Amino acid sequence: MIIVPRPTARTVERLSARWRSLSRAQRVGAALLTALVLLLAVLLPVVAGRSPAPSGAPPPSSAPPSSAPPGAPPSSVPPTPSAPESPGGAVSPLTGLPGGAGRILAVKVDNIVNARPQTGLGAADVVYAIEVEGGLSRFLAVYDSNHLPPGDSIGPVRSARESDLPVLQQYGKVDFAYSGAQTKFLPVLARADLFNCSPAQDNSFFRGRWDVPPFNQYVVPSGILQHFPDAAAARDVGFRFGPAPAGGAPADTLTARMPAASFTFTWSPGEGRYLVSIDGKPAGTTDSGRLGASSTGACSYRRHAFTTGPVPASMSQSASRRWA
């Protein structure tokens, strides 16, 4: 608090006489100076970012400096919780990766030269290369619903074949997306223990703006899984993940051949996976780059099972770093 003493009569008379002795210009200058001092007295507390505290107000408390790193959320806001771990340390029976088992969607994908590069093939949990007429090949790609392509598109989609049924049987009643089938095979598909998801049953298909039919039909996997929600969950179909079994020999490259197709797997130390070549050329995808079969150390993290000839009802695959 500022206390101003009350002026006496003699003091007032002395000040008045001194004021009358000033010239007009001096009086104006004194008045301006007084006004400037009063203005600064009002503005300085505002510029300092605070107003004078009222009488009796407690002094502001100074909080200790925070030890949180730059960019951390304020202590009053709880941090975003991390995703819970899989109960019981569950792993996918198809990849060996941590996580629960999603529902299964199988898609028949073309592999003729006009259909390359494919879309969404790199996200599949398992890929079967199956021989078709003329010694050519087509893919049967199996997806866990938790591992769909980021672009939500798979293709080009082609027609189903009889050889697809024994492969899919081991997975249970799954969603099967294909473009069509031969007339005589349609009744067999209708009786099969699977959910038929062709354009005749669902509208989750579209034509791309490139290439020409039949090499430009694609499917939206999330649409299929939404319209056919009762597909079986991923289960053990015989894949084994762990140290390489006894016997065999390490191999840096391996080639599987069909009459009119070949698949070569070449180990890449830099990428830690096998890179796939089809018919002697690097196999790529439109959405995930080079196609490969990944493995790290003695654990198989992503494995594409390419088979030729008759397709067995079940397959067993070691998780060795290199195929023998």
Coordinates of C-alpha atoms in Angstrom, one line a residue:
M1 CA 0.0 0.0 0.0
I2 CA 1.2 3.5 -0.9
I3 CA 0.5 6.2 1.7
V4 CA 0.5 9.9 0.5
P5 CA 0.8 12.6 3.2
R6 CA -1.9 15.3 3.2
P7 CA -0.3 18.6 2.0
T8 CA -0.4 21.7 4.3
A9 CA -1.7 25.1 3.3
R10 CA 1.8 26.6 3.1
T11 CA 2.9 23.8 0.8
V12 CA -0.1 24.3 -1.6
E13 CA 0.6 28.1 -1.8
R14 CA 4.3 27.5 -2.6
L15 CA 3.5 25.0 -5.4
S16 CA 0.8 27.4 -6.9
A17 CA 3.3 30.2 -7.0
R18 CA 5.9 28.1 -8.7
W19 CA 3.3 26.9 -11.3
R20 CA 2.3 30.5 -12.1
S21 CA 5.9 31.4 -12.6
L22 CA 6.2 28.8 -15.4
S23 CA 5.8 29.8 -19.1
R24 CA 3.0 28.4 -21.2
A25 CA 5.3 25.9 -22.9
Q26 CA 6.8 24.7 -19.6
R27 CA 3.3 24.2 -18.2
V28 CA 2.3 22.1 -21.3
G29 CA 5.5 20.0 -21.0
A30 CA 5.0 19.4 -17.3
A31 CA 1.4 18.3 -17.9
L32 CA 2.5 15.8 -20.6
L33 CA 5.2 14.4 -18.5
T34 CA 2.8 13.8 -15.6
A35 CA 0.3 12.1 -18.0
L36 CA 3.1 9.9 -19.4
V37 CA 4.1 8.8 -15.9
L38 CA 0.6 7.9 -15.0
L39 CA 0.1 5.9 -18.3
L40 CA 3.3 3.9 -17.6
A41 CA 2.1 3.2 -14.1
V42 CA -1.0 1.6 -15.6
L43 CA 0.5 -0.3 -18.5
L44 CA 3.7 -1.8 -16.9
P45 CA 1.8 -4.5 -14.9
V46 CA -0.2 -5.5 -18.0
V47 CA 2.9 -5.8 -20.2
A48 CA 4.5 -8.0 -17.5
G49 CA 1.6 -10.4 -17.9
R50 CA -0.1 -9.8 -14.6
S51 CA -2.3 -7.3 -12.9
P52 CA -1.7 -6.0 -9.3
A53 CA -2.9 -8.5 -6.8
P54 CA -5.7 -7.4 -4.6
S55 CA -4.9 -6.5 -1.0
G56 CA -4.6 -9.7 1.1
A57 CA -4.2 -12.0 -1.8
P58 CA -1.6 -14.8 -1.3
P59 CA 1.6 -14.7 -3.4
P60 CA 1.5 -16.9 -6.5
S61 CA 3.1 -20.3 -5.9
S62 CA 6.0 -21.3 -8.1
A63 CA 5.7 -24.9 -9.4
P64 CA 8.9 -27.0 -9.6
P65 CA 10.3 -27.5 -13.1
S66 CA 8.8 -30.5 -14.9
S67 CA 11.0 -33.5 -15.6
A68 CA 8.8 -34.7 -18.6
P69 CA 10.6 -34.8 -22.0
P70 CA 9.7 -32.1 -24.5
G71 CA 6.4 -32.8 -26.2
A72 CA 5.0 -35.0 -23.4
P73 CA 1.4 -34.4 -22.5
P74 CA 0.6 -32.3 -19.4
S75 CA 0.5 -34.2 -16.1
S76 CA -3.2 -33.4 -15.8
V77 CA -3.9 -35.3 -19.0
P78 CA -3.4 -39.1 -18.7
P79 CA -1.3 -40.6 -21.5
T80 CA -3.0 -42.7 -24.1
P81 CA -2.9 -46.3 -22.9
S82 CA -1.0 -48.8 -25.1
A83 CA -2.7 -51.7 -26.8
P84 CA -3.1 -54.6 -24.5
E85 CA -0.9 -57.6 -25.1
S86 CA -2.4 -60.8 -26.5
P87 CA -3.8 -62.9 -23.6
G88 CA -1.6 -65.8 -22.7
G89 CA 1.0 -64.8 -25.3
A90 CA -1.1 -66.1 -28.2
V91 CA 0.4 -66.2 -31.6
S92 CA -1.1 -66.6 -35.1
P93 CA -1.2 -70.2 -36.2
L94 CA -0.5 -69.1 -39.7
T95 CA 2.5 -66.7 -39.3
G96 CA 3.9 -67.3 -35.8
L97 CA 3.4 -63.6 -35.0
P98 CA 1.9 -62.5 -31.7
G99 CA -1.8 -61.7 -31.8
G100 CA -5.2 -63.3 -31.8
A101 CA -6.6 -65.3 -34.7
G102 CA -8.9 -63.4 -37.1
R103 CA -11.4 -64.7 -39.6
I104 CA -10.2 -66.3 -42.8
L105 CA -10.7 -64.9 -46.3
A106 CA -9.3 -66.8 -49.3
V107 CA -9.0 -65.0 -52.7
K108 CA -8.2 -66.6 -56.0
V109 CA -5.6 -64.3 -57.7
D110 CA -4.5 -64.4 -61.3
N111 CA -0.8 -64.9 -62.1
I112 CA -0.6 -64.7 -65.9
V113 CA 1.9 -62.1 -67.2
N114 CA -1.0 -59.6 -68.0
A115 CA -2.1 -59.7 -64.4
R116 CA 1.3 -58.6 -62.9
P117 CA 2.0 -56.9 -60.7
Q118 CA -0.7 -58.0 -58.4
T119 CA -2.3 -56.0 -55.6
G120 CA -2.6 -57.0 -52.0
L121 CA -0.6 -60.2 -52.4
G122 CA 2.2 -59.2 -50.0
A123 CA -0.3 -58.9 -47.1
A124 CA -1.5 -62.5 -47.3
D125 CA -0.6 -64.9 -44.5
V126 CA -0.2 -67.8 -46.8
V127 CA 0.0 -67.9 -50.6
Y128 CA -0.4 -71.1 -52.6
A129 CA 0.7 -71.2 -56.2
I130 CA -1.5 -73.8 -57.9
E131 CA -1.0 -75.3 -61.4
V132 CA -4.0 -74.7 -63.8
E133 CA -4.6 -75.5 -67.4
G134 CA -1.7 -75.2 -69.8
G135 CA 0.8 -75.6 -67.1
L136 CA 0.2 -72.0 -65.9
S137 CA -0.3 -70.9 -62.3
R138 CA -2.8 -69.0 -60.2
F139 CA -2.5 -68.0 -56.6
L140 CA -4.8 -68.9 -53.7
A141 CA -4.1 -66.2 -51.1
V142 CA -5.2 -66.8 -47.5
Y143 CA -5.8 -63.7 -45.3
D144 CA -6.4 -63.4 -41.6
S145 CA -8.9 -60.6 -41.1
N146 CA -6.3 -58.8 -38.9
H147 CA -3.8 -58.7 -41.7
L148 CA -5.6 -57.2 -44.6
P149 CA -3.8 -55.0 -47.3
P150 CA -3.6 -51.4 -46.2
G151 CA -5.2 -50.3 -49.5
D152 CA -8.2 -52.7 -48.9
S153 CA -7.9 -54.1 -52.4
I154 CA -6.8 -57.6 -53.7
G155 CA -6.5 -58.8 -57.3
P156 CA -6.8 -59.3 -60.1
V157 CA -9.4 -61.9 -59.0
R158 CA -10.0 -64.9 -61.2
S159 CA -12.1 -68.0 -61.3
A160 CA -12.2 -70.9 -58.8
R161 CA -10.8 -74.3 -59.6
E162 CA -11.5 -77.8 -58.1
S163 CA -8.0 -77.8 -56.6
D164 CA -8.9 -74.9 -54.3
L165 CA -11.4 -77.0 -52.3
P166 CA -9.0 -79.5 -50.6
V167 CA -6.7 -76.6 -49.7
L168 CA -9.5 -74.6 -48.1
Q169 CA -11.0 -77.5 -46.4
Q170 CA -8.3 -77.6 -43.8
Y171 CA -9.1 -74.0 -42.7
G172 CA -12.8 -74.7 -42.0
K173 CA -15.7 -72.8 -43.4
V174 CA -14.0 -69.7 -44.8
D175 CA -15.0 -66.8 -47.0
F176 CA -13.9 -67.6 -50.6
A177 CA -13.7 -64.7 -53.1
Y178 CA -13.4 -65.6 -56.8
S179 CA -14.7 -64.1 -60.1
G180 CA -16.7 -67.2 -61.3
A181 CA -16.3 -70.8 -62.3
Q182 CA -17.1 -73.3 -65.0
T183 CA -20.8 -74.1 -65.2
K184 CA -20.3 -77.7 -64.3
F185 CA -18.3 -76.7 -61.2
L186 CA -20.8 -74.2 -59.8
P187 CA -23.0 -76.9 -58.2
V188 CA -19.9 -78.3 -56.5
L189 CA -19.0 -74.9 -55.1
A190 CA -22.5 -74.5 -53.9
R191 CA -22.3 -77.7 -51.9
A192 CA -18.8 -77.0 -50.6
D193 CA -18.3 -76.1 -46.9
L194 CA -17.4 -72.5 -47.5
F195 CA -19.0 -69.1 -48.1
N196 CA -19.1 -68.4 -51.8
C197 CA -18.2 -64.8 -52.3
S198 CA -18.2 -64.2 -56.1
P199 CA -19.8 -61.2 -57.9
A200 CA -23.0 -63.3 -58.2
Q201 CA -23.3 -63.3 -54.4
D202 CA -21.7 -59.9 -53.4
N203 CA -21.0 -56.4 -54.7
S204 CA -17.6 -56.0 -53.1
F205 CA -15.9 -56.3 -56.5
F206 CA -14.9 -53.5 -58.9
R207 CA -13.1 -53.0 -62.2
G208 CA -9.8 -51.2 -62.3
R209 CA -9.2 -48.4 -64.7
W210 CA -6.1 -50.1 -66.2
D211 CA -5.7 -53.2 -68.3
V212 CA -8.6 -55.0 -69.8
P213 CA -11.0 -57.7 -68.6
P214 CA -10.5 -60.2 -67.2
F215 CA -7.3 -58.8 -65.7
N216 CA -8.8 -55.8 -64.0
Q217 CA -11.3 -57.2 -61.5
Y218 CA -10.5 -56.6 -57.8
V219 CA -12.2 -57.3 -54.5
V220 CA -12.5 -55.2 -51.3
P221 CA -11.7 -57.7 -48.6
S222 CA -13.3 -55.6 -45.8
G223 CA -16.6 -55.7 -47.7
I224 CA -16.5 -59.5 -48.0
L225 CA -15.8 -59.9 -44.3
Q226 CA -18.6 -57.5 -43.4
H227 CA -21.2 -59.2 -45.7
F228 CA -20.1 -62.8 -44.7
P229 CA -19.2 -62.4 -41.0
D230 CA -19.3 -66.0 -40.0
A231 CA -16.1 -67.2 -41.6
A232 CA -14.0 -69.6 -39.5
A233 CA -11.1 -68.2 -37.4
A234 CA -7.5 -69.0 -38.2
R235 CA -6.5 -72.3 -36.8
D236 CA -3.6 -74.7 -36.8
V237 CA -3.3 -76.3 -40.3
G238 CA 0.1 -77.8 -39.8
F239 CA 2.6 -75.0 -40.0
R240 CA 5.4 -75.2 -37.4
F241 CA 7.5 -72.3 -36.2
G242 CA 10.8 -72.8 -34.4
P243 CA 14.3 -74.2 -35.0
A244 CA 15.0 -76.0 -38.2
P245 CA 14.4 -79.7 -38.0
A246 CA 17.2 -82.2 -38.3
G247 CA 18.4 -83.1 -41.7
G248 CA 18.4 -81.1 -44.9
A249 CA 20.9 -78.5 -45.9
P250 CA 20.9 -74.7 -45.9
A251 CA 20.1 -73.1 -49.3
D252 CA 20.4 -69.6 -50.5
T253 CA 18.2 -70.1 -53.5
L254 CA 15.5 -72.6 -54.5
T255 CA 13.4 -72.9 -57.6
A256 CA 10.0 -74.7 -58.0
R257 CA 8.8 -75.3 -61.5
M258 CA 5.6 -76.0 -63.3
P259 CA 5.3 -76.8 -67.1
A260 CA 4.8 -73.1 -67.9
A261 CA 5.8 -71.3 -64.7
S262 CA 8.6 -71.1 -62.2
F263 CA 9.1 -69.6 -58.7
T264 CA 12.6 -68.8 -57.4
F265 CA 13.3 -67.8 -53.8
T266 CA 16.6 -66.1 -53.2
W267 CA 17.8 -65.3 -49.6
S268 CA 18.5 -61.6 -49.1
P269 CA 20.8 -61.1 -46.0
G270 CA 20.1 -57.3 -46.1
E271 CA 16.3 -57.7 -46.0
G272 CA 16.3 -60.9 -43.9
R273 CA 13.9 -62.7 -46.1
Y274 CA 13.6 -64.7 -49.4
L275 CA 12.8 -62.5 -52.4
V276 CA 10.5 -64.1 -54.9
S277 CA 11.0 -64.2 -58.7
I278 CA 8.3 -65.5 -61.1
D279 CA 9.4 -66.8 -64.5
G280 CA 12.9 -65.5 -63.9
K281 CA 11.8 -61.9 -63.1
P282 CA 11.5 -60.2 -59.7
A283 CA 7.9 -60.4 -58.4
G284 CA 6.4 -57.1 -57.3
T285 CA 3.1 -55.8 -56.1
T286 CA 1.4 -52.5 -56.7
D287 CA 1.0 -51.7 -53.0
S288 CA 3.9 -53.3 -51.1
G289 CA 6.9 -53.5 -53.4
R290 CA 8.9 -56.7 -53.9
L291 CA 7.2 -59.9 -53.0
G292 CA 9.1 -61.9 -50.4
A293 CA 8.8 -64.7 -47.8
S294 CA 10.1 -63.2 -44.6
S295 CA 11.9 -65.0 -41.7
T296 CA 14.0 -63.7 -38.9
G297 CA 16.6 -65.8 -37.2
A298 CA 14.9 -69.1 -36.4
C299 CA 11.4 -67.8 -36.3
S300 CA 9.1 -67.5 -39.3
Y301 CA 7.4 -64.1 -39.2
R302 CA 5.7 -64.2 -42.6
R303 CA 5.7 -67.3 -44.8
H304 CA 4.3 -67.8 -48.2
A305 CA 3.9 -71.5 -49.0
F306 CA 4.3 -72.0 -52.7
T307 CA 3.3 -75.5 -53.9
T308 CA 3.4 -77.2 -57.2
G309 CA 1.7 -80.3 -58.5
P310 CA -1.0 -82.0 -56.4
V311 CA -1.9 -79.8 -53.4
P312 CA -2.0 -81.8 -50.1
A313 CA -4.8 -81.5 -47.7
S314 CA -2.4 -80.3 -45.0
M315 CA 1.1 -78.9 -45.1
S316 CA 3.9 -78.8 -42.6
Q317 CA 6.6 -76.2 -42.9
S318 CA 9.7 -75.6 -40.8
A319 CA 10.6 -72.1 -39.7
S320 CA 14.2 -72.5 -40.7
R321 CA 16.0 -69.4 -42.0
R322 CA 16.5 -71.0 -45.4
W323 CA 14.5 -73.6 -47.2
A324 CA 16.1 -76.9 -48.0

